[in-house]
């Protein structure tokens, strides 16, 4: 059940230019959060900006009652968030989203992340590894300066492939192409993906054609985060019936066979 919590910022770290990690002491959310859940964060103490900003949970540390999130500074809201300091309180709603990653009972999993889409995949990889699933992570970034979390993902995977579009770090090209090559050698039970829409469309097409189960986390623009504004509706087709579901409520994680993106 989501709660509104006033949580203290107990850690703040700049990972690379414009990308920050915040650690929050928050027992209520840490004890119930699952991989794929997100938070709606009130970035300032005033009414401006009015809307909270949705940010995925990156890491859940139940032992210490801590949750962590990572964000890229994009506009007004995330800039205000970046200016918050250790010791200050943040008003957060969470854990949000009923569609979360299914981590149970898989022998082999491929995880595909693009850009800031890699952040919600860390807790997933961590829990799969705890479940003894064989995990390969494919992470794609535009360029070397944007590469983050390499050692963190190394620790929670059996194999890690990092690509950059321009070849400035590790493999040159798109992460999805390396994943497809590996699928020719050995198909996983499941693929998980989060990242830009064009990448998600490609992985959806591939997984559906190859008949591999695929769960995708959508980071659509969102207003309220609690299904009041219907701003994040997506079309889903289940058993031939078309319907609309909401990224904030039924998502953010959808099965690639159901969702129309
Ligand atoms: C479920 C969910 C989980 C998310 N998780 C993360 C996360 O873990 N880390 C992270 O860095 N970001 C995440 N995002 C995106 C993040 O919410 C937006 O970047 C943020 O709300 C932008 O707010 P702003 O006030 O800084 O920018 P605004 O001033 O609102 O917009 C600035 C620019 O960012 C673009 N933008 C705004 N929202 C989005 C979006 N959802 N997707 C793509 N572009 C957007 C706008 O088009 C505009 O160009 C997530 C979004 C959703 C819906």
Short mmCIF file of C-alpha atoms and ligand atoms in Angstrom, two decimals:
data_model
loop_
_atom_site.label_atom_id
_atom_site.label_comp_id
_atom_site.label_asym_id
_atom_site.label_seq_id
_atom_site.Cartn_x
_atom_site.Cartn_y
_atom_site.Cartn_z
CA UNK A 1 0.00 0.00 0.00
CA UNK A 2 1.54 3.38 -0.98
CA UNK A 3 2.11 5.90 1.78
CA UNK A 4 2.94 9.59 1.94
CA UNK A 5 6.14 9.86 3.93
CA UNK A 6 8.42 12.60 5.11
CA UNK A 7 11.84 11.07 4.55
CA UNK A 8 15.26 12.41 5.46
CA UNK A 9 17.96 12.69 2.82
CA UNK A 10 20.80 10.66 4.32
CA UNK A 11 23.03 10.51 1.24
CA UNK A 12 23.59 12.53 -1.92
CA UNK A 13 26.14 11.70 -4.59
CA UNK A 14 26.86 13.12 -8.03
CA UNK A 15 27.43 10.09 -10.30
CA UNK A 16 28.29 11.98 -13.46
CA UNK A 17 27.41 15.37 -14.97
CA UNK A 18 23.73 16.04 -14.26
CA UNK A 19 23.04 12.66 -12.62
CA UNK A 20 22.53 12.34 -8.86
CA UNK A 21 21.87 9.56 -6.39
CA UNK A 22 19.81 10.29 -3.26
CA UNK A 23 19.53 7.94 -0.27
CA UNK A 24 16.42 8.37 1.87
CA UNK A 25 15.71 7.01 5.33
CA UNK A 26 12.18 5.69 4.97
CA UNK A 27 11.15 2.52 6.77
CA UNK A 28 7.50 2.59 5.55
CA UNK A 29 8.50 2.49 1.89
CA UNK A 30 11.65 0.34 2.23
CA UNK A 31 9.74 -2.50 3.86
CA UNK A 32 7.12 -2.87 1.10
CA UNK A 33 8.87 -1.68 -2.08
CA UNK A 34 9.45 -4.08 -4.99
CA UNK A 35 11.69 -3.85 -8.06
CA UNK A 36 9.92 -1.68 -10.63
CA UNK A 37 8.13 0.55 -8.09
CA UNK A 38 8.54 4.30 -8.30
CA UNK A 39 8.11 7.36 -6.08
CA UNK A 40 6.27 10.64 -6.61
CA UNK A 41 8.52 13.28 -5.12
CA UNK A 42 7.57 16.77 -3.98
CA UNK A 43 10.70 18.59 -5.03
CA UNK A 44 10.16 21.84 -3.13
CA UNK A 45 8.40 23.00 0.03
CA UNK A 46 6.35 25.61 -1.89
CA UNK A 47 3.45 25.07 -4.34
CA UNK A 48 5.78 25.59 -7.27
CA UNK A 49 6.07 23.25 -9.08
CA UNK A 50 2.62 21.96 -8.19
CA UNK A 51 3.06 18.42 -9.52
CA UNK A 52 5.29 15.84 -7.93
CA UNK A 53 7.96 14.22 -10.13
CA UNK A 54 8.01 10.44 -10.73
CA UNK A 55 11.36 8.74 -10.11
CA UNK A 56 12.00 5.00 -9.96
CA UNK A 57 13.39 3.26 -6.92
CA UNK A 58 16.97 2.24 -7.68
CA UNK A 59 17.91 0.32 -4.55
CA UNK A 60 16.01 -1.00 -1.54
CA UNK A 61 18.03 -1.52 1.65
CA UNK A 62 15.50 -3.12 4.00
CA UNK A 63 18.12 -3.74 6.69
CA UNK A 64 18.83 -0.03 7.11
CA UNK A 65 15.34 1.26 6.16
CA UNK A 66 16.84 3.12 3.22
CA UNK A 67 15.62 3.57 -0.35
CA UNK A 68 17.71 5.14 -3.09
CA UNK A 69 16.83 6.79 -6.36
CA UNK A 70 18.90 8.22 -9.21
CA UNK A 71 17.81 11.00 -11.51
CA UNK A 72 19.01 13.08 -14.40
CA UNK A 73 18.48 16.83 -14.20
CA UNK A 74 16.10 17.64 -17.07
CA UNK A 75 14.00 20.71 -16.23
CA UNK A 76 12.72 22.82 -13.38
CA UNK A 77 11.61 19.99 -11.06
CA UNK A 78 14.71 17.84 -11.19
CA UNK A 79 16.92 20.97 -10.90
CA UNK A 80 15.13 21.87 -7.65
CA UNK A 81 15.54 18.28 -6.44
CA UNK A 82 19.25 18.38 -7.23
CA UNK A 83 19.59 21.42 -4.95
CA UNK A 84 18.20 19.59 -1.90
CA UNK A 85 20.80 18.82 0.79
CA UNK A 86 21.69 15.95 3.11
CA UNK A 87 19.73 16.32 6.37
CA UNK A 88 16.69 17.90 4.69
CA UNK A 89 13.31 16.17 4.54
CA UNK A 90 11.52 15.23 1.32
CA UNK A 91 7.80 14.54 0.98
CA UNK A 92 7.49 11.32 -1.04
CA UNK A 93 4.62 9.07 -2.11
CA UNK A 94 5.38 5.44 -2.62
CA UNK A 95 5.93 2.69 -3.39
CA UNK A 96 3.81 3.38 -6.50
CA UNK A 97 2.88 1.10 -9.38
CA UNK A 98 1.20 -2.29 -9.13
CA UNK A 99 2.88 -3.62 -12.26
CA UNK A 100 6.32 -4.60 -11.00
CA UNK A 101 9.03 -6.96 -12.25
CA UNK A 102 8.36 -10.65 -11.75
CA UNK A 103 11.59 -12.05 -10.30
CA UNK A 104 10.54 -15.56 -9.29
CA UNK A 105 11.35 -18.88 -10.94
CA UNK A 106 13.58 -17.85 -13.86
CA UNK A 107 16.74 -19.79 -14.76
CA UNK A 108 18.15 -17.27 -17.21
CA UNK A 109 17.29 -13.59 -17.60
CA UNK A 110 18.49 -10.83 -19.92
CA UNK A 111 18.16 -7.26 -18.68
CA UNK A 112 18.30 -4.43 -21.21
CA UNK A 113 18.66 -0.81 -20.12
CA UNK A 114 19.11 2.36 -22.12
CA UNK A 115 20.38 5.65 -20.63
CA UNK A 116 18.47 6.68 -17.51
CA UNK A 117 16.37 3.52 -17.99
CA UNK A 118 19.12 1.50 -16.30
CA UNK A 119 18.30 2.94 -12.84
CA UNK A 120 15.18 0.86 -12.01
CA UNK A 121 16.91 -2.29 -13.25
CA UNK A 122 19.49 -2.49 -10.46
CA UNK A 123 17.13 -3.68 -7.70
CA UNK A 124 15.72 -6.15 -10.24
CA UNK A 125 19.18 -7.58 -11.04
CA UNK A 126 19.96 -7.73 -7.32
CA UNK A 127 16.83 -9.72 -6.49
CA UNK A 128 17.24 -12.06 -9.50
CA UNK A 129 20.80 -12.79 -8.39
CA UNK A 130 19.52 -13.55 -4.88
CA UNK A 131 17.06 -15.97 -6.54
CA UNK A 132 20.08 -17.68 -8.24
CA UNK A 133 18.91 -16.64 -11.73
CA UNK A 134 21.68 -16.43 -14.33
CA UNK A 135 21.59 -12.71 -15.21
CA UNK A 136 23.13 -10.92 -18.17
CA UNK A 137 22.81 -7.13 -18.20
CA UNK A 138 23.08 -5.07 -21.40
CA UNK A 139 23.37 -1.33 -20.79
CA UNK A 140 23.53 1.22 -23.59
CA UNK A 141 24.57 4.85 -23.28
CA UNK A 142 25.03 7.63 -25.83
CA UNK A 143 28.60 8.33 -24.83
CA UNK A 144 31.29 7.54 -22.20
CA UNK A 145 30.41 10.58 -20.03
CA UNK A 146 26.93 9.16 -19.39
CA UNK A 147 28.02 5.67 -18.30
CA UNK A 148 26.99 5.01 -14.70
CA UNK A 149 26.67 2.08 -12.27
CA UNK A 150 29.22 -0.20 -13.97
CA UNK A 151 30.62 -1.73 -10.76
CA UNK A 152 27.18 -1.86 -9.15
CA UNK A 153 25.76 -3.94 -12.02
CA UNK A 154 28.91 -6.08 -12.18
CA UNK A 155 28.15 -7.16 -8.60
CA UNK A 156 24.58 -8.28 -9.41
CA UNK A 157 25.05 -10.05 -12.75
CA UNK A 158 26.87 -13.02 -14.26
CA UNK A 159 27.79 -11.00 -17.34
CA UNK A 160 27.67 -7.27 -18.09
CA UNK A 161 27.76 -5.76 -21.59
CA UNK A 162 28.16 -1.98 -21.86
CA UNK A 163 27.72 -0.18 -25.16
CA UNK A 164 28.07 3.40 -26.27
CA UNK A 165 26.50 4.73 -29.47
CA UNK A 166 29.76 6.44 -30.47
CA UNK A 167 32.15 3.71 -29.26
CA UNK A 168 33.78 6.04 -26.72
CA UNK A 169 33.56 3.30 -24.03
CA UNK A 170 33.41 -0.51 -24.25
CA UNK A 171 31.37 -1.92 -27.18
CA UNK A 172 30.30 0.36 -30.02
CA UNK A 173 26.64 0.15 -31.06
CA UNK A 174 23.28 -0.52 -29.49
CA UNK A 175 22.92 -2.77 -26.44
CA UNK A 176 19.90 -4.51 -27.94
CA UNK A 177 21.96 -5.85 -30.87
CA UNK A 178 24.39 -7.55 -28.45
CA UNK A 179 21.44 -9.05 -26.60
CA UNK A 180 19.93 -10.35 -29.85
CA UNK A 181 23.26 -12.00 -30.77
CA UNK A 182 23.35 -13.79 -27.39
CA UNK A 183 19.73 -14.92 -27.90
CA UNK A 184 20.90 -16.77 -31.03
CA UNK A 185 23.22 -18.82 -28.78
CA UNK A 186 20.90 -19.21 -25.81
CA UNK A 187 17.39 -17.91 -25.29
CA UNK A 188 16.58 -16.57 -21.82
CA UNK A 189 13.32 -17.37 -19.99
CA UNK A 190 12.61 -13.67 -19.73
CA UNK A 191 13.82 -10.28 -20.94
CA UNK A 192 13.37 -7.12 -18.86
CA UNK A 193 13.75 -3.69 -20.41
CA UNK A 194 13.63 0.00 -19.55
CA UNK A 195 14.80 2.91 -21.64
CA UNK A 196 13.88 5.17 -24.54
CA UNK A 197 10.73 4.36 -26.51
CA UNK A 198 12.51 3.41 -29.78
CA UNK A 199 14.56 0.82 -27.85
CA UNK A 200 11.45 -0.53 -26.13
CA UNK A 201 9.65 -0.86 -29.49
CA UNK A 202 12.55 -2.89 -30.88
CA UNK A 203 12.78 -5.19 -27.87
CA UNK A 204 9.01 -5.69 -27.88
CA UNK A 205 9.04 -6.63 -31.58
CA UNK A 206 11.97 -9.01 -31.05
CA UNK A 207 10.67 -10.72 -27.89
CA UNK A 208 7.17 -11.17 -29.30
CA UNK A 209 8.53 -12.61 -32.57
CA UNK A 210 10.87 -14.98 -30.70
CA UNK A 211 8.16 -15.88 -28.20
CA UNK A 212 10.26 -14.83 -25.21
CA UNK A 213 8.44 -13.34 -22.25
CA UNK A 214 9.36 -9.67 -21.89
CA UNK A 215 8.53 -7.16 -19.18
CA UNK A 216 9.03 -3.50 -20.00
CA UNK A 217 8.99 -0.54 -17.63
CA UNK A 218 7.47 2.55 -19.27
CA UNK A 219 8.59 5.96 -18.08
CA UNK A 220 5.84 7.95 -19.81
CA UNK A 221 5.23 11.58 -18.92
CA UNK A 222 2.99 11.50 -15.90
CA UNK A 223 0.93 14.00 -13.95
CA UNK A 224 -0.40 12.92 -10.61
CA UNK A 225 0.97 9.36 -10.21
CA UNK A 226 -2.26 8.14 -8.56
CA UNK A 227 -4.59 7.68 -11.57
CA UNK A 228 -6.44 10.94 -10.95
CA UNK A 229 -5.32 12.86 -14.06
CA UNK A 230 -5.27 9.94 -16.58
CA UNK A 231 -2.27 11.62 -18.24
CA UNK A 232 -0.26 8.41 -18.55
CA UNK A 233 -2.83 6.16 -20.28
CA UNK A 234 -1.49 3.45 -22.60
CA UNK A 235 -3.43 1.09 -24.86
CA UNK A 236 -3.35 -2.59 -23.91
CA UNK A 237 -4.77 -5.57 -25.79
CA UNK A 238 -5.53 -8.65 -23.70
CA UNK A 239 -7.26 -11.69 -25.28
CA UNK A 240 -8.19 -9.54 -28.27
CA UNK A 241 -9.89 -6.86 -26.13
CA UNK A 242 -8.59 -3.28 -26.37
CA UNK A 243 -8.48 -1.23 -23.23
CA UNK A 244 -6.60 1.63 -21.59
CA UNK A 245 -4.43 1.17 -18.54
CA UNK A 246 -2.32 3.67 -16.64
CA UNK A 247 1.45 3.66 -16.27
CA UNK A 248 1.08 4.97 -12.71
CA UNK A 249 -1.40 2.31 -11.59
CA UNK A 250 -1.33 -0.90 -13.65
CA UNK A 251 2.27 -0.14 -14.66
CA UNK A 252 4.93 1.04 -14.88
CA UNK A 253 5.91 -2.53 -15.81
CA UNK A 254 3.87 -4.12 -18.64
CA UNK A 255 4.13 -7.36 -20.54
CA UNK A 256 5.37 -6.77 -24.09
CA UNK A 257 2.57 -8.98 -25.45
CA UNK A 258 -0.14 -6.71 -24.00
CA UNK A 259 0.94 -3.10 -24.32
CA UNK A 260 0.74 -0.94 -27.46
CA UNK A 261 3.62 1.56 -27.53
C1 LIG B 1 7.38 5.90 -13.79
C2 LIG B 1 8.51 6.86 -14.10
C3 LIG B 1 9.76 6.62 -13.56
C4 LIG B 1 10.82 7.50 -13.83
N1 LIG B 1 12.04 7.21 -13.28
C5 LIG B 1 13.07 8.04 -13.50
C6 LIG B 1 14.35 7.78 -12.89
O1 LIG B 1 14.54 6.80 -12.16
N2 LIG B 1 15.35 8.66 -13.13
C7 LIG B 1 15.16 9.77 -13.95
O2 LIG B 1 16.12 10.51 -14.16
N3 LIG B 1 13.98 10.03 -14.54
C8 LIG B 1 12.92 9.22 -14.33
N4 LIG B 1 11.71 9.50 -14.89
C9 LIG B 1 11.57 10.71 -15.71
C10 LIG B 1 11.38 11.92 -14.77
O3 LIG B 1 10.15 11.79 -14.09
C11 LIG B 1 11.37 13.23 -15.58
O4 LIG B 1 12.63 13.41 -16.17
C12 LIG B 1 11.07 14.41 -14.66
O5 LIG B 1 9.75 14.33 -14.19
C13 LIG B 1 11.28 15.71 -15.40
O6 LIG B 1 10.86 16.76 -14.54
P1 LIG B 1 11.45 18.23 -14.69
O7 LIG B 1 10.60 19.14 -13.90
O8 LIG B 1 12.90 18.25 -14.37
O9 LIG B 1 11.34 18.48 -16.22
P2 LIG B 1 10.17 19.24 -17.00
O10 LIG B 1 10.41 20.69 -16.88
O11 LIG B 1 8.84 18.67 -16.63
O12 LIG B 1 10.58 18.74 -18.45
C14 LIG B 1 11.92 18.98 -18.95
C15 LIG B 1 12.22 18.08 -20.12
O13 LIG B 1 12.16 16.70 -19.73
C16 LIG B 1 11.26 16.00 -20.56
N5 LIG B 1 10.56 14.99 -19.76
C17 LIG B 1 9.74 15.22 -18.70
N6 LIG B 1 9.24 14.04 -18.24
C18 LIG B 1 9.74 13.07 -19.00
C19 LIG B 1 9.61 11.66 -19.04
N7 LIG B 1 8.81 10.97 -18.22
N8 LIG B 1 10.30 10.98 -19.98
C20 LIG B 1 11.09 11.62 -20.83
N9 LIG B 1 11.26 12.95 -20.86
C21 LIG B 1 10.60 13.68 -19.97
C22 LIG B 1 10.31 17.05 -21.08
O14 LIG B 1 9.71 16.68 -22.31
C23 LIG B 1 11.21 18.24 -21.25
O15 LIG B 1 11.92 18.16 -22.45
C24 LIG B 1 10.63 8.64 -14.65
C25 LIG B 1 9.37 8.89 -15.19
C26 LIG B 1 8.32 8.02 -14.91
C27 LIG B 1 6.96 8.29 -15.47
#
